[in-house]
Coordinates of C-alpha atoms and ligand atoms in Angstrom, one line a residue:
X1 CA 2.0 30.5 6.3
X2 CA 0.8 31.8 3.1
X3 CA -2.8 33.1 3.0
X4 CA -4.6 30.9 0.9
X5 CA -7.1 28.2 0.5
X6 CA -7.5 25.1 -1.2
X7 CA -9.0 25.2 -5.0
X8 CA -11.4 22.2 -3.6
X9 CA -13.1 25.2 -1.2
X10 CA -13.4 28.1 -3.9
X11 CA -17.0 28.9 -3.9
X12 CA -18.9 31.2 -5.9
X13 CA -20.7 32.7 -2.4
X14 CA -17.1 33.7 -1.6
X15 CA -16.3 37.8 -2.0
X16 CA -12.5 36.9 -2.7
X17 CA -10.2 34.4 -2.3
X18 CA -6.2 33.6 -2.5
X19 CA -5.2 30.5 -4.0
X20 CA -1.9 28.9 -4.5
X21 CA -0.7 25.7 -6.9
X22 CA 1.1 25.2 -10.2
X23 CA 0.1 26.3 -13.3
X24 CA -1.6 23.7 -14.4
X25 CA -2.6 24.5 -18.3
X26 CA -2.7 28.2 -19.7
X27 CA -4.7 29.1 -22.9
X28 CA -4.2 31.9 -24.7
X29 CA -7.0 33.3 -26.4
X30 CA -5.9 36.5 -27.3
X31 CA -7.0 39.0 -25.0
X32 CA -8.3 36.4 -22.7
X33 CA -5.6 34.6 -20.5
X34 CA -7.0 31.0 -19.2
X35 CA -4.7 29.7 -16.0
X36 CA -5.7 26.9 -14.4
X37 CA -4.3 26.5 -11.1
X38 CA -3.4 22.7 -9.8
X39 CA -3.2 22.4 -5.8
X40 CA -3.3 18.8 -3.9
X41 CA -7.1 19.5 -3.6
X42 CA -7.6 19.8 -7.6
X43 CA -7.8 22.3 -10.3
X44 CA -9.5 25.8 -10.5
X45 CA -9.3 28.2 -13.2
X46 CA -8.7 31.8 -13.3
X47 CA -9.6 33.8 -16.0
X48 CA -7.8 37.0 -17.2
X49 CA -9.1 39.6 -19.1
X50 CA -6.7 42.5 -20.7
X51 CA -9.3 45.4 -21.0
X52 CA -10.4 44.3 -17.5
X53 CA -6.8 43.9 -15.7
X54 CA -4.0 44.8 -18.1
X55 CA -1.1 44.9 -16.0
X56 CA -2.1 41.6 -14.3
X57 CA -2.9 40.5 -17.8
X58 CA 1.0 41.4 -18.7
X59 CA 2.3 39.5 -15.7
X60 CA 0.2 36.5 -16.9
X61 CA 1.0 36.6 -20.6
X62 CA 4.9 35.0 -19.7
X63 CA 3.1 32.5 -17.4
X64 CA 5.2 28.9 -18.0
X65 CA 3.5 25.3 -17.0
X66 CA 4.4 24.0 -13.6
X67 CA 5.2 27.8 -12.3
X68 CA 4.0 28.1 -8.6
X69 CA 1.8 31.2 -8.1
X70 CA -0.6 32.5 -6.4
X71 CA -3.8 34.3 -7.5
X72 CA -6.5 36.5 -5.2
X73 CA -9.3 37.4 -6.7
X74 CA -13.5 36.9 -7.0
X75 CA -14.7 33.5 -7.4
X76 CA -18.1 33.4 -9.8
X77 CA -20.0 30.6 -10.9
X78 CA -19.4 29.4 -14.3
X79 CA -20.5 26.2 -16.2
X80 CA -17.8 26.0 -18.6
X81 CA -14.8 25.6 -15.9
X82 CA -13.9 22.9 -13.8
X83 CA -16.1 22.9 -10.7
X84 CA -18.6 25.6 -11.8
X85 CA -15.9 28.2 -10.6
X86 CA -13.7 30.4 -11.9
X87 CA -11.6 33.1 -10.2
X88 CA -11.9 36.7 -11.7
X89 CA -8.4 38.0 -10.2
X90 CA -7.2 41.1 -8.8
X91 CA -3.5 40.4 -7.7
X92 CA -1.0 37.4 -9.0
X93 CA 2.1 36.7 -7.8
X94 CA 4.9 34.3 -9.1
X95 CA 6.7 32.5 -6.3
X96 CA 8.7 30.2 -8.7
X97 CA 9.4 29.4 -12.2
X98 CA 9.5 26.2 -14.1
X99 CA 12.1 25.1 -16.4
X100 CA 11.1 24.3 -19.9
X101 CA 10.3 22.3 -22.0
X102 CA 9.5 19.6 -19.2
X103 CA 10.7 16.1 -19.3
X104 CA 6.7 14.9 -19.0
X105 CA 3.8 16.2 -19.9
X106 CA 1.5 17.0 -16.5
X107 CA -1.6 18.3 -17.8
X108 CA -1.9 16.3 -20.7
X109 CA -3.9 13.1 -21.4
X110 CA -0.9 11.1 -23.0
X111 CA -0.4 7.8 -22.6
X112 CA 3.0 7.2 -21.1
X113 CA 4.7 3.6 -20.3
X114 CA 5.5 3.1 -16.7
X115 CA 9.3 3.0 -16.9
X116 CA 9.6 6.3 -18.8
X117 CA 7.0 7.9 -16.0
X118 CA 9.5 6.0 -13.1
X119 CA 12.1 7.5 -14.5
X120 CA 10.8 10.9 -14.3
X121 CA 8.6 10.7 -11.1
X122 CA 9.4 13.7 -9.2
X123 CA 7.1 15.3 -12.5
X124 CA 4.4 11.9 -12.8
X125 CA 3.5 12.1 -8.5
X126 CA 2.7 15.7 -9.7
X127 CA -0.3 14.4 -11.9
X128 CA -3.8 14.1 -10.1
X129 CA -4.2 10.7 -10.7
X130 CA -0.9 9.6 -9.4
X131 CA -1.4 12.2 -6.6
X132 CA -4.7 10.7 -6.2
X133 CA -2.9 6.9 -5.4
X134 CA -1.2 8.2 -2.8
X135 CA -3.8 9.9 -0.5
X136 CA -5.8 6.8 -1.6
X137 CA -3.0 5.4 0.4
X138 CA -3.2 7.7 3.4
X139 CA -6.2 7.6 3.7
X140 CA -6.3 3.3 3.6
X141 CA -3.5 3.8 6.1
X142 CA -4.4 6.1 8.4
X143 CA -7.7 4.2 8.4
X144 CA -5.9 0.8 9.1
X145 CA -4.2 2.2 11.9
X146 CA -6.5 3.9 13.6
X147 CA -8.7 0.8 13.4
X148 CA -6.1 -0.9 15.6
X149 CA -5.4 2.1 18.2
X150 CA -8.6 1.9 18.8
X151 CA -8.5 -1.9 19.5
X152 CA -5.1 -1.1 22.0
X153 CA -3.1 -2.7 19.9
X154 CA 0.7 -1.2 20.6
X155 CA 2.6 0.3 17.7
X156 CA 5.9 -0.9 17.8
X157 CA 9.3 -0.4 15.4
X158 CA 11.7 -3.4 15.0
X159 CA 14.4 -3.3 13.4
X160 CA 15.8 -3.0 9.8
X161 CA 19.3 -4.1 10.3
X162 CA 19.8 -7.7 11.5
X163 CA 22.3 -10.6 11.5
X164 CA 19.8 -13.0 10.2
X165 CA 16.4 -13.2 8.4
X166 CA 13.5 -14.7 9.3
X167 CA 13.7 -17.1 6.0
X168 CA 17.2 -17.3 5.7
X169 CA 19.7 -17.4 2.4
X170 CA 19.0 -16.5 -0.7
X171 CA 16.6 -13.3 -0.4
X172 CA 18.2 -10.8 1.9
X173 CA 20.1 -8.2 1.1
X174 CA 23.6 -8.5 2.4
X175 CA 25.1 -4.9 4.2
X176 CA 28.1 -3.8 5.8
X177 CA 27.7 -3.2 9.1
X178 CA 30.6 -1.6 10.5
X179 CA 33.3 -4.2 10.0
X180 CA 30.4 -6.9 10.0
X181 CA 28.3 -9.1 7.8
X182 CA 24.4 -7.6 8.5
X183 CA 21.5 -8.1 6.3
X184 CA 18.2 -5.9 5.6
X185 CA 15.1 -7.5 7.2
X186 CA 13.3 -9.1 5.2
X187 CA 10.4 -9.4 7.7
X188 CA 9.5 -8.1 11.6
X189 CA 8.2 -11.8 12.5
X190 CA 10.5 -12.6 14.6
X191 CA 10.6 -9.2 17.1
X192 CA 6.9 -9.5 16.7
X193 CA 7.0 -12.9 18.3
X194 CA 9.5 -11.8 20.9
X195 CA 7.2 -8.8 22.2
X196 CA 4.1 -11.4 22.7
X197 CA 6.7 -13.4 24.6
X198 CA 7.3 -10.4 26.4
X199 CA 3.5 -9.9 27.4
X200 CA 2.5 -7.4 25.0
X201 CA -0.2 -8.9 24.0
X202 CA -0.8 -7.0 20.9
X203 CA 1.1 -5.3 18.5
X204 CA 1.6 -3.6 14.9
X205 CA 3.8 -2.0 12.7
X206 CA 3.8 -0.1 9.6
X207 CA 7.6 -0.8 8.5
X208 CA 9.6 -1.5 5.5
X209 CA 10.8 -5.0 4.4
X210 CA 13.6 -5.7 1.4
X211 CA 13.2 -8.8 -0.7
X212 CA 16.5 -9.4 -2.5
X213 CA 13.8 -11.4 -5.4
X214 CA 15.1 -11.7 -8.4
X215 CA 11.9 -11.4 -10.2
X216 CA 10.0 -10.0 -13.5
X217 CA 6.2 -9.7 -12.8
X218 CA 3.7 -6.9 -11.6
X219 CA 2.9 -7.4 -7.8
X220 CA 6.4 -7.8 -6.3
X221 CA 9.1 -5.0 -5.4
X222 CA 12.4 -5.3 -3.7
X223 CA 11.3 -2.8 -1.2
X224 CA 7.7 -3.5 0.2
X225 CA 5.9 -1.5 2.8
X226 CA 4.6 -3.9 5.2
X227 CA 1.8 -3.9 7.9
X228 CA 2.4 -6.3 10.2
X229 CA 0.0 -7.3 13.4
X230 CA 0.7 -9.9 16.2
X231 CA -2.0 -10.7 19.1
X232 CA -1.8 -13.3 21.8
X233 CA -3.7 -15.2 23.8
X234 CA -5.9 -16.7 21.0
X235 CA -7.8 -19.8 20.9
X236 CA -6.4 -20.7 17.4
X237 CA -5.3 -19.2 13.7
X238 CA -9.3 -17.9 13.4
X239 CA -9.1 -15.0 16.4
X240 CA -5.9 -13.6 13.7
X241 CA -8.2 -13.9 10.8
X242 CA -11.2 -12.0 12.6
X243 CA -8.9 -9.1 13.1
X244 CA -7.6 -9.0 9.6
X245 CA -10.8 -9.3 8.5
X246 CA -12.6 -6.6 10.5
X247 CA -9.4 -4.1 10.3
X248 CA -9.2 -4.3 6.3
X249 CA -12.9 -3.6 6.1
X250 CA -12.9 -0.7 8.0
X251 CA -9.7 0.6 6.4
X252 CA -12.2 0.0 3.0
X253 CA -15.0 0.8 4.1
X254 CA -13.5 4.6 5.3
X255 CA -11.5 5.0 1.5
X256 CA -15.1 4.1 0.0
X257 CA -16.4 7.0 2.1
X258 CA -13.9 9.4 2.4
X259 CA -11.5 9.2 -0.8
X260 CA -14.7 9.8 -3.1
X261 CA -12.7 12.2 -5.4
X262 CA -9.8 10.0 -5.7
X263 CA -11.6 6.7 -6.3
X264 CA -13.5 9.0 -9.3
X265 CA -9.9 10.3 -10.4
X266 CA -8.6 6.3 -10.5
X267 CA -12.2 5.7 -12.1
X268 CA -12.2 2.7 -10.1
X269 CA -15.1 1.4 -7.9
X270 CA -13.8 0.5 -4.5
X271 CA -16.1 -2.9 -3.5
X272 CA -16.2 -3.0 0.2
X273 CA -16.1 -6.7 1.2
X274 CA -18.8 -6.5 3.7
X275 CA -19.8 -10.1 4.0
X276 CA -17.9 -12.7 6.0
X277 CA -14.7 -13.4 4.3
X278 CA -14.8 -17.2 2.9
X279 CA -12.0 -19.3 4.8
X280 CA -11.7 -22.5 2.4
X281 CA -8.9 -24.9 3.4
X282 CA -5.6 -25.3 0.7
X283 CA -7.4 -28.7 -0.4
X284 CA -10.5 -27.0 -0.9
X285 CA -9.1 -24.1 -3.0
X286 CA -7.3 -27.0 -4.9
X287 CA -10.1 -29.3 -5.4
X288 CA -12.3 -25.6 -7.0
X289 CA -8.9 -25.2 -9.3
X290 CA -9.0 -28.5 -10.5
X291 CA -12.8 -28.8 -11.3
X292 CA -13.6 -25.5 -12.1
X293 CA -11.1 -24.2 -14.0
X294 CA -8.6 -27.9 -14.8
X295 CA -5.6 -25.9 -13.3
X296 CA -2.9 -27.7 -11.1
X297 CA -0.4 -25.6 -8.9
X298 CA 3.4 -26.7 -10.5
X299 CA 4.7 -26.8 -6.9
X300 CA 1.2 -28.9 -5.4
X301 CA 2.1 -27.3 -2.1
X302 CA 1.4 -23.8 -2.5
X303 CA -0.9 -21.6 -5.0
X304 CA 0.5 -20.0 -7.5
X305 CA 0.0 -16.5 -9.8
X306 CA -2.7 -17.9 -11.6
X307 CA -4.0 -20.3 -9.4
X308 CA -4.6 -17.3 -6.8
X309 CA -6.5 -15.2 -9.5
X310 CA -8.8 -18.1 -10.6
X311 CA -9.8 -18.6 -6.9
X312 CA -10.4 -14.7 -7.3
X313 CA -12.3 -15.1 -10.0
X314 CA -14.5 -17.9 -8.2
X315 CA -15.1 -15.9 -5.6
X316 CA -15.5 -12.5 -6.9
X317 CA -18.3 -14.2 -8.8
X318 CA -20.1 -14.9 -5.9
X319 CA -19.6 -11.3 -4.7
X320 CA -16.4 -11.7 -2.7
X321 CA -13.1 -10.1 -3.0
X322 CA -11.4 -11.3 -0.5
X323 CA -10.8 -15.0 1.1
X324 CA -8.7 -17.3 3.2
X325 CA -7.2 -20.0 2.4
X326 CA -6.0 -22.0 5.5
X327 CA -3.8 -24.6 6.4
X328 CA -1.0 -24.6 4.0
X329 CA 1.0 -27.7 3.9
X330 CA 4.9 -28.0 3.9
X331 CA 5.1 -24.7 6.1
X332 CA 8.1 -22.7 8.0
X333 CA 9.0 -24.6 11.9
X334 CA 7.5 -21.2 13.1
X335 CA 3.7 -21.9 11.9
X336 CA 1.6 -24.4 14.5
X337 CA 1.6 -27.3 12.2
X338 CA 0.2 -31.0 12.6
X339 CA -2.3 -29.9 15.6
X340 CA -4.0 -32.7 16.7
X341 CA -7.7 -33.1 16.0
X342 CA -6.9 -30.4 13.3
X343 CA -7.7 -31.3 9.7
X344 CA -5.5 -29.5 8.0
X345 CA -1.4 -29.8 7.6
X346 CA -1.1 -26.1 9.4
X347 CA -2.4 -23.3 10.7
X348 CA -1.0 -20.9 8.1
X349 CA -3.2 -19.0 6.2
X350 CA -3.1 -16.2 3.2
X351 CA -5.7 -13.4 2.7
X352 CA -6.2 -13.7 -1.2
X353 CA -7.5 -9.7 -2.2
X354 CA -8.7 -9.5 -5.8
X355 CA -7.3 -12.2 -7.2
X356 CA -3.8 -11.7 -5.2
X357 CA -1.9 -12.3 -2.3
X358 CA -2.0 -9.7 0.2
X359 CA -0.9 -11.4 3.0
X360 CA 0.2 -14.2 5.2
X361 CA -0.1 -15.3 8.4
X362 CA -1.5 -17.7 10.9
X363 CA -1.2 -19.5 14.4
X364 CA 2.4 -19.4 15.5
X365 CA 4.6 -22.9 17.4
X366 CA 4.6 -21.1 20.6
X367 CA 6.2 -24.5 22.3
X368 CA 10.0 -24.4 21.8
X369 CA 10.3 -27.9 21.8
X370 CA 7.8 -28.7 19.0
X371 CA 9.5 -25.8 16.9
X372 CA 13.1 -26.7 17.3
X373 CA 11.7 -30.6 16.5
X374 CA 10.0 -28.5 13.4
X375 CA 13.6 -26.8 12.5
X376 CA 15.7 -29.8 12.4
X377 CA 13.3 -31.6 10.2
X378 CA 13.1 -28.8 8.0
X379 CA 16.8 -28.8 7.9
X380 CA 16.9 -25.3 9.7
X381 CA 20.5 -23.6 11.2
X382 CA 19.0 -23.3 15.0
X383 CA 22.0 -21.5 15.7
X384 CA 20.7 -18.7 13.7
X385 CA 17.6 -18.1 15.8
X386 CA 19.3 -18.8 18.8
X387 CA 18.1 -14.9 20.1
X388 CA 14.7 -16.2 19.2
X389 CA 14.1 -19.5 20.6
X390 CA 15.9 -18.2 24.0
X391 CA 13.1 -15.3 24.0
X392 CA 10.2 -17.6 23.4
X393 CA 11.7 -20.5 26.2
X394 CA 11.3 -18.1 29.3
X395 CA 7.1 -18.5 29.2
X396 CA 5.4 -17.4 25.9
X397 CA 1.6 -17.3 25.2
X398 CA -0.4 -18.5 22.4
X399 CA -0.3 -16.7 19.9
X400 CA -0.2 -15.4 15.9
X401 CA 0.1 -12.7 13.4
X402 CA 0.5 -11.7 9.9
X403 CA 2.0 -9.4 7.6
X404 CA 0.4 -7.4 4.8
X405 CA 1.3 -5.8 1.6
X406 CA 1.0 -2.3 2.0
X407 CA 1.5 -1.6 -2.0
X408 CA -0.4 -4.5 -2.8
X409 CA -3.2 -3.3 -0.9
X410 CA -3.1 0.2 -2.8
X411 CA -2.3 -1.6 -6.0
X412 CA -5.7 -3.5 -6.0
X413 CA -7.6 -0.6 -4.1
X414 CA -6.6 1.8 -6.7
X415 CA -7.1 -0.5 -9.3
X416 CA -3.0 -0.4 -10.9
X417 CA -1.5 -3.1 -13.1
X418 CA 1.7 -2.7 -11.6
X419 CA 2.9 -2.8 -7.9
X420 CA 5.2 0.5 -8.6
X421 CA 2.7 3.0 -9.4
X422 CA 1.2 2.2 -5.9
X423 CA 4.4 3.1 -4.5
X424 CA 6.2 6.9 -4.8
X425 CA 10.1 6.2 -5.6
X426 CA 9.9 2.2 -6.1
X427 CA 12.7 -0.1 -5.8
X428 CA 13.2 -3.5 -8.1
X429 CA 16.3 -5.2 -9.7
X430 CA 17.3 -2.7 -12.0
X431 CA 16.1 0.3 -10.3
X432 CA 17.8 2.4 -7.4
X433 CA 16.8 5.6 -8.8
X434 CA 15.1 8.4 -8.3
Ligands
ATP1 P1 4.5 -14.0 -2.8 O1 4.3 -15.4 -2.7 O2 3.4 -13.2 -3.4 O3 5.9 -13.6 -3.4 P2 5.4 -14.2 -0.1 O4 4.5 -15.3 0.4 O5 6.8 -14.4 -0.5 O6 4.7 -13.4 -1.3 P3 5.3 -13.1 2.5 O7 6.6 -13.5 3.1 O8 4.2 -13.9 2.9 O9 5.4 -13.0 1.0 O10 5.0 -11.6 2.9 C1 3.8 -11.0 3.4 C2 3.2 -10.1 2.4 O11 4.1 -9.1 1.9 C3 2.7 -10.8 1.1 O12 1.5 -11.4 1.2 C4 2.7 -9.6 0.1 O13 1.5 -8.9 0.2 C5 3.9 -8.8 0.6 N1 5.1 -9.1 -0.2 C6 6.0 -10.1 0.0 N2 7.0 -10.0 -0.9 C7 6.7 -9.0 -1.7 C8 7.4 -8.3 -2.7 N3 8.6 -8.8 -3.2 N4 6.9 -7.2 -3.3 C9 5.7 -6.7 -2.8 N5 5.0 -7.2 -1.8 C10 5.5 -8.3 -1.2
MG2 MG1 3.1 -15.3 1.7

């Protein structure tokens, strides 16, 4: 590897020091070179002086932005530069230069509209504060997953290729596989629910899902990173909503401690959700829409864009940013619906985070007989999920999951307006490129 260290650990105690980045803003000030050098830790600047270092001060005077060097010399403490140190140098080397003039600007403060940064995102992920989203997204990640190692939940991988959905129609992606009609999943429910079948007890996955939505608004993508959990052996849809709870605080919780310098970069200020998460039934969240705020869901079965962020706004108010609502009515044959001695329809839920859905999720119809009753009234093709229903005949246990919006999750931790800056190389109607 190449001697160096990170600009984040250049400290003024230090005799010398190698760093190595782009060049991330040079000032010419006559005979006094300023090159700041960008790593994935930050920025540190290097200062170059002709009467002190004149041939270095030569090799530096044809510096370009976005050249990759690297620079050994003193650190010394300095008020006017980023961090309180600068680098006094002794050797720099040029490992590769940049093409000018570049496409977008990298060091510069100008305001640029998302489809023009899209377009050129292999120079925008190169700015700190996009950089910033996506260890803000590691570390979220890394967090969530650890939180459910720990637990012994089993990470699994389904697959991406399948002859059905879990939905059906109208929103998967059609392929060719082979000499076959195959479709993208769209979700891992199914193989989830197979696996607890199989006496797994409890999984998850970080995986991909494709949404062939044709839509226009700022939380939806066709590509979507998903996290998806399934446990069994639960007493109902509650023992699924402590675990989503408890993991996406922790995974909070550890950003709020850990991503400090990103969370300043976003200027956003992460609010972990300590409390309990509220769990209001779909009647109740209709019932605060309509006296709170005189707003009616078009479709009276579900919640809509704005309906969800009025609830946010309700709750956030009383200093929480997350909720469940439970008990959806009108829901898919695969939900535990109509329970006796239950007051609501069924036993699907959705975790509303900051005023949007992140994800959904509940008790599952582990009783083949109620859920093919479930499909035919629901008008359902059983032949379809024939696979399915076979696995979860032989013996399955109680159980239930849910899956979560990986982007959405970084889109309302980070604090974006749009879904797509959350995620590196997005994916949406018009775009399949870069
Ligand atoms: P929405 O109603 O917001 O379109 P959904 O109910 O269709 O979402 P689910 O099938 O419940 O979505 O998927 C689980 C989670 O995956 C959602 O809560 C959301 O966080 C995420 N998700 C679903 N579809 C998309 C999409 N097209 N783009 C980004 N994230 C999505
Ligand atoms: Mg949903």
């Amino acid at each position: 590897m190449i001697d160096r260290i990170h600009t984040s650990a250049v400290d003024p105690e230090m005799d010398e020091v190698a760093v190595a980045g782009h060049v991330h803003e040079i000032r010419d000030l006559g005979g006094l070179v300023f090159v700041i050098v960008r790593d994935r830790e930050g920025l540190v600047q290097v200062v170059f002086k002709q009467e002190r270092e004149p041939e270095l001060f030569e090799a530096v005077e044809s510096a370009g932005s976005e050249d990759v060097v690297r620079v050994v010399g003193e650190p010394v403490a300095s008020d006017q530069a980023p961090g309180g140190v600068e680098i006094a140098p002794t050797d720099y080397e040029v490992l590769d230069t940049a093409d000018s003039p570049l496409p977008l600007e990298i060091s510069k403060d100008v305001t640029v509209d998302l489809s023009t940064r899209l377009d050129n995102r292999a120079l925008d992920l190169r700015k700190p504060e996009t950089l910033a989203v996506f260890s803000l997204r590691s570390t979220l990640m890394t967090a969530m997953e650890s939180w459910f190692d720990e637990e012994g939940f089993v990470d699994i991988k389904t697959p991406l290729i399948s002859k059905g959905g879990a939905e059906g129609g109208a929103e998967l992606f059609p392929i060719l596989y082979y000499d076959r009609d195959a479709f993208l999943s769209q979700s891992p429910q199914l193989y989830k629910q197979i696996l607890m079948a199989a006496g797994y007890e409890a999984v998850y996955e970080t995986g991909t899902a494709f949404r062939a939505e044709d839509f226009a608004t700022s939380r939806h993508v066709s590509e979507i990173a998903m996290f998806d959990v399934e446990l069994a052996y639960i007493d109902d849809h509650h023992d699924v909503m402590d675990v989503q709870e408890e993991s996406l605080r922790h995974a909070l919780r550890v950003a709020a401690d850990t991503a400090s310098r990103e969370l300043e970069l976003l200027d956003v200020d992460l609010t972990v959700p300590e409390a309990d998460f509220p769990r209001i039934t779909f009647d109740e969240a209709l019932s605060i829409l309509e006296t709170e705020f005189g707003h009616f869901p078009e479709d009276p079965t579900d919640l809509d864009t704005e309906g969800e962020k009025l609830l946010g706004e309700h709750f956030a108010e009383q200093g929480h940013p997350a909720f469940f609502v439970v008990g959806y009515p009108d829901e898919k044959f695969y939900y535990m619906q109509d329970v006796d001695g239950d007051e609501i329809a069924s036993r699907k839920f959705d975790l509303i985070y900051e005023g949007q859905e992140l994800s959904s999720g509940g008790q599952r119809e582990h009783d083949v007989d109620r859920m093919v009753a479930a499909m035919e009234a629901e008008g359902v093709e059983q032949a379809n999920f024939e696979f399915y229903i076979e696995a979860l005949s032989y013996g399955t246990p109680p159980h239930g999951g849910y899956g979560l919006g990986i982007d959405r999750l970084v889109q309302q931790a980070a604090g974006l307006d749009n879904i797509k800056e959350a995620i590196m190389f997005p994916r949406d109607p018009t775009r399949l490129e870069p």
